[in-house]
Amino acid sequence: MGVSDIKVGIGYDVHALVKGRPLILGGVEIPNDRGLLGHSDADVLIHSIMDALLGALALGDIGAHFPDHDPQYQGISSIILLEHVVKLIREKGYCIGNVDSIIVAQRPKLAPYITEMRMNLVKVLRVEESCVSVKATTTERLGFEGREEGISSQAIVSIFPYSDQRLRNCIGGLEK
């Protein structure tokens, strides 16, 4: 495997905060007076990761794979959608190298939930814990995140082909 075999993707997602919806980030329901508005569960963290994975192989974006006018995706957990994207990446002959992500939100404070988010992602992505980074930051009250109008997330991923037995062993097997 050479450096040219490694592919990189970047993803971004944003959703408005509204009353009457749960706040779900990284598959974790976080206590808050508002949640994110969207057709699915509006999990911006997972959406940005999915877009990064799809982008790494030039497979379009999550809107092309999971259109917001399709009733089968109404309220669906983004964890389920991520499982589908991971399967697609593997079918194309690639494994996930690492994920680096950041959530931008003025509040709530996300530090107490980061470990659970990471563990959810590690399980679905089928990578080691050291391959998944989830960070959170505020904008010091600047912009729509700072005014608490919405939450955004960005992610960058690397993927590589699983062409030899050494790589097959290090990702926990391809049959899963």
CSV table of C-alpha atoms in Angstrom, one decimal:
chain,number,residue,atom,x,y,z
A,1,MET,CA,0.0,0.0,0.0
A,2,GLY,CA,1.4,3.4,-1.0
A,3,VAL,CA,0.5,6.9,0.1
A,4,SER,CA,-1.5,7.3,-3.2
A,5,ASP,CA,-3.8,4.5,-2.0
A,6,ILE,CA,-4.9,6.5,1.0
A,7,LYS,CA,-8.0,8.7,0.4
A,8,VAL,CA,-9.2,11.6,2.5
A,9,GLY,CA,-12.7,13.1,2.8
A,10,ILE,CA,-14.1,16.1,4.6
A,11,GLY,CA,-17.7,16.6,5.8
A,12,TYR,CA,-19.7,19.4,7.3
A,13,ASP,CA,-23.3,19.5,8.6
A,14,VAL,CA,-25.5,22.0,10.5
A,15,HIS,CA,-29.0,21.9,11.9
A,16,ALA,CA,-31.1,24.4,13.7
A,17,LEU,CA,-32.0,24.1,17.4
A,18,VAL,CA,-35.7,23.9,18.1
A,19,LYS,CA,-38.0,23.0,20.9
A,20,GLY,CA,-39.7,19.6,21.0
A,21,ARG,CA,-36.9,17.6,19.5
A,22,PRO,CA,-34.3,15.5,21.4
A,23,LEU,CA,-30.6,16.5,21.1
A,24,ILE,CA,-28.7,13.6,19.6
A,25,LEU,CA,-25.0,13.8,18.9
A,26,GLY,CA,-22.8,10.8,18.1
A,27,GLY,CA,-25.8,8.6,18.8
A,28,VAL,CA,-26.1,9.9,22.4
A,29,GLU,CA,-29.2,11.7,23.6
A,30,ILE,CA,-28.1,14.7,25.5
A,31,PRO,CA,-30.3,16.5,28.0
A,32,ASN,CA,-31.2,19.9,26.6
A,33,ASP,CA,-34.2,22.1,26.3
A,34,ARG,CA,-33.9,22.0,22.5
A,35,GLY,CA,-32.9,19.5,19.9
A,36,LEU,CA,-31.8,19.6,16.2
A,37,LEU,CA,-34.4,20.0,13.5
A,38,GLY,CA,-34.1,17.5,10.6
A,39,HIS,CA,-35.8,14.7,8.7
A,40,SER,CA,-33.8,12.0,10.5
A,41,ASP,CA,-32.6,12.4,14.1
A,42,ALA,CA,-30.4,15.3,12.8
A,43,ASP,CA,-27.2,14.1,14.4
A,44,VAL,CA,-24.8,16.6,12.9
A,45,LEU,CA,-21.7,14.7,14.1
A,46,ILE,CA,-22.6,11.5,12.4
A,47,HIS,CA,-23.8,13.4,9.3
A,48,SER,CA,-20.5,15.2,8.9
A,49,ILE,CA,-18.7,11.8,9.3
A,50,MET,CA,-20.9,10.2,6.7
A,51,ASP,CA,-20.3,13.0,4.2
A,52,ALA,CA,-16.6,12.7,4.8
A,53,LEU,CA,-16.6,9.0,4.2
A,54,LEU,CA,-18.7,9.3,1.0
A,55,GLY,CA,-16.6,12.2,-0.2
A,56,ALA,CA,-13.4,10.2,0.2
A,57,LEU,CA,-14.6,7.9,-2.6
A,58,ALA,CA,-16.5,10.5,-4.6
A,59,LEU,CA,-19.8,8.8,-3.8
A,60,GLY,CA,-21.9,12.0,-3.4
A,61,ASP,CA,-23.3,13.2,-0.2
A,62,ILE,CA,-25.8,12.0,2.4
A,63,GLY,CA,-28.7,13.8,0.7
A,64,ALA,CA,-28.1,11.7,-2.4
A,65,HIS,CA,-28.1,8.4,-0.4
A,66,PHE,CA,-30.8,9.3,2.2
A,67,PRO,CA,-33.1,12.0,0.7
A,68,ASP,CA,-35.0,14.1,3.1
A,69,HIS,CA,-38.2,13.6,1.1
A,70,ASP,CA,-38.1,9.8,1.6
A,71,PRO,CA,-40.4,8.7,4.4
A,72,GLN,CA,-38.3,5.7,5.3
A,73,TYR,CA,-35.7,8.1,6.7
A,74,GLN,CA,-38.2,10.1,8.8
A,75,GLY,CA,-36.8,10.1,12.4
A,76,ILE,CA,-34.3,7.4,11.7
A,77,SER,CA,-31.2,7.0,13.9
A,78,SER,CA,-28.1,8.3,12.1
A,79,ILE,CA,-26.3,5.3,13.6
A,80,ILE,CA,-28.3,3.1,11.2
A,81,LEU,CA,-27.4,5.4,8.3
A,82,LEU,CA,-23.7,5.3,9.3
A,83,GLU,CA,-23.8,1.5,9.3
A,84,HIS,CA,-25.0,1.6,5.7
A,85,VAL,CA,-22.2,4.0,4.7
A,86,VAL,CA,-19.6,1.9,6.4
A,87,LYS,CA,-20.9,-1.2,4.5
A,88,LEU,CA,-20.8,0.8,1.2
A,89,ILE,CA,-17.1,1.8,1.9
A,90,ARG,CA,-16.2,-1.8,2.6
A,91,GLU,CA,-18.0,-3.0,-0.5
A,92,LYS,CA,-15.8,-0.6,-2.5
A,93,GLY,CA,-12.8,-2.3,-1.0
A,94,TYR,CA,-11.8,0.3,1.6
A,95,CYS,CA,-11.3,0.4,5.4
A,96,ILE,CA,-11.5,3.4,7.6
A,97,GLY,CA,-8.1,4.7,8.8
A,98,ASN,CA,-9.1,7.4,11.2
A,99,VAL,CA,-11.8,10.0,11.9
A,100,ASP,CA,-11.2,13.5,13.4
A,101,SER,CA,-14.3,15.5,14.1
A,102,ILE,CA,-15.4,18.6,16.0
A,103,ILE,CA,-18.8,19.7,17.2
A,104,VAL,CA,-19.5,23.5,17.4
A,105,ALA,CA,-22.1,24.4,20.0
A,106,GLN,CA,-22.3,27.2,22.6
A,107,ARG,CA,-24.2,24.9,24.9
A,108,PRO,CA,-24.8,22.4,26.3
A,109,LYS,CA,-21.4,21.5,27.5
A,110,LEU,CA,-20.5,18.3,25.6
A,111,ALA,CA,-17.4,17.1,27.5
A,112,PRO,CA,-19.4,14.6,29.7
A,113,TYR,CA,-20.7,12.9,26.6
A,114,ILE,CA,-17.6,12.7,24.3
A,115,THR,CA,-16.5,9.3,25.5
A,116,GLU,CA,-19.9,7.7,24.8
A,117,MET,CA,-20.0,9.3,21.4
A,118,ARG,CA,-16.6,8.0,20.6
A,119,MET,CA,-17.5,4.5,21.7
A,120,ASN,CA,-20.6,4.5,19.5
A,121,LEU,CA,-18.5,5.5,16.5
A,122,VAL,CA,-15.8,3.0,17.3
A,123,LYS,CA,-18.4,0.2,17.3
A,124,VAL,CA,-20.1,1.2,14.0
A,125,LEU,CA,-16.9,2.2,12.2
A,126,ARG,CA,-15.2,-1.0,13.4
A,127,VAL,CA,-11.9,0.7,14.2
A,128,GLU,CA,-9.8,0.9,17.3
A,129,GLU,CA,-10.6,3.7,19.8
A,130,SER,CA,-7.3,5.5,18.9
A,131,CYS,CA,-8.7,6.0,15.4
A,132,VAL,CA,-11.7,8.2,16.4
A,133,SER,CA,-11.4,11.7,17.7
A,134,VAL,CA,-14.4,13.7,18.8
A,135,LYS,CA,-13.9,17.2,20.0
A,136,ALA,CA,-16.3,20.0,21.0
A,137,THR,CA,-15.9,23.8,21.0
A,138,THR,CA,-17.8,27.0,21.4
A,139,THR,CA,-17.6,30.1,19.2
A,140,GLU,CA,-17.4,32.4,22.2
A,141,ARG,CA,-21.0,33.5,21.4
A,142,LEU,CA,-20.1,34.5,17.8
A,143,GLY,CA,-22.2,33.3,14.8
A,144,PHE,CA,-25.3,31.1,14.7
A,145,GLU,CA,-23.7,28.5,17.0
A,146,GLY,CA,-22.8,31.2,19.6
A,147,ARG,CA,-26.3,32.7,19.5
A,148,GLU,CA,-27.6,29.1,20.1
A,149,GLU,CA,-29.6,29.0,16.9
A,150,GLY,CA,-28.0,25.8,15.7
A,151,ILE,CA,-25.1,23.3,16.0
A,152,SER,CA,-22.6,22.4,13.4
A,153,SER,CA,-20.0,19.6,13.0
A,154,GLN,CA,-17.0,19.0,10.8
A,155,ALA,CA,-15.1,15.8,10.1
A,156,ILE,CA,-12.2,14.6,8.2
A,157,VAL,CA,-11.5,10.9,7.5
A,158,SER,CA,-8.9,8.7,5.9
A,159,ILE,CA,-9.6,5.5,4.2
A,160,PHE,CA,-7.4,2.9,2.6
A,161,PRO,CA,-7.8,-0.3,0.5
A,162,TYR,CA,-7.7,-3.6,2.3
A,163,SER,CA,-5.6,-5.4,-0.2
A,164,ASP,CA,-3.5,-7.7,2.0
A,165,GLN,CA,-4.0,-10.1,4.9
A,166,ARG,CA,-2.2,-7.7,7.3
A,167,LEU,CA,-4.8,-5.1,6.7
A,168,ARG,CA,-7.6,-7.6,6.9
A,169,ASN,CA,-6.4,-8.7,10.4
A,170,CYS,CA,-6.0,-5.1,11.7
A,171,ILE,CA,-9.6,-4.1,11.0
A,172,GLY,CA,-11.3,-7.0,12.7
A,173,GLY,CA,-12.1,-9.0,9.6
A,174,LEU,CA,-14.2,-8.0,6.6
A,175,GLU,CA,-16.9,-10.6,7.1
A,176,LYS,CA,-18.5,-8.5,9.9
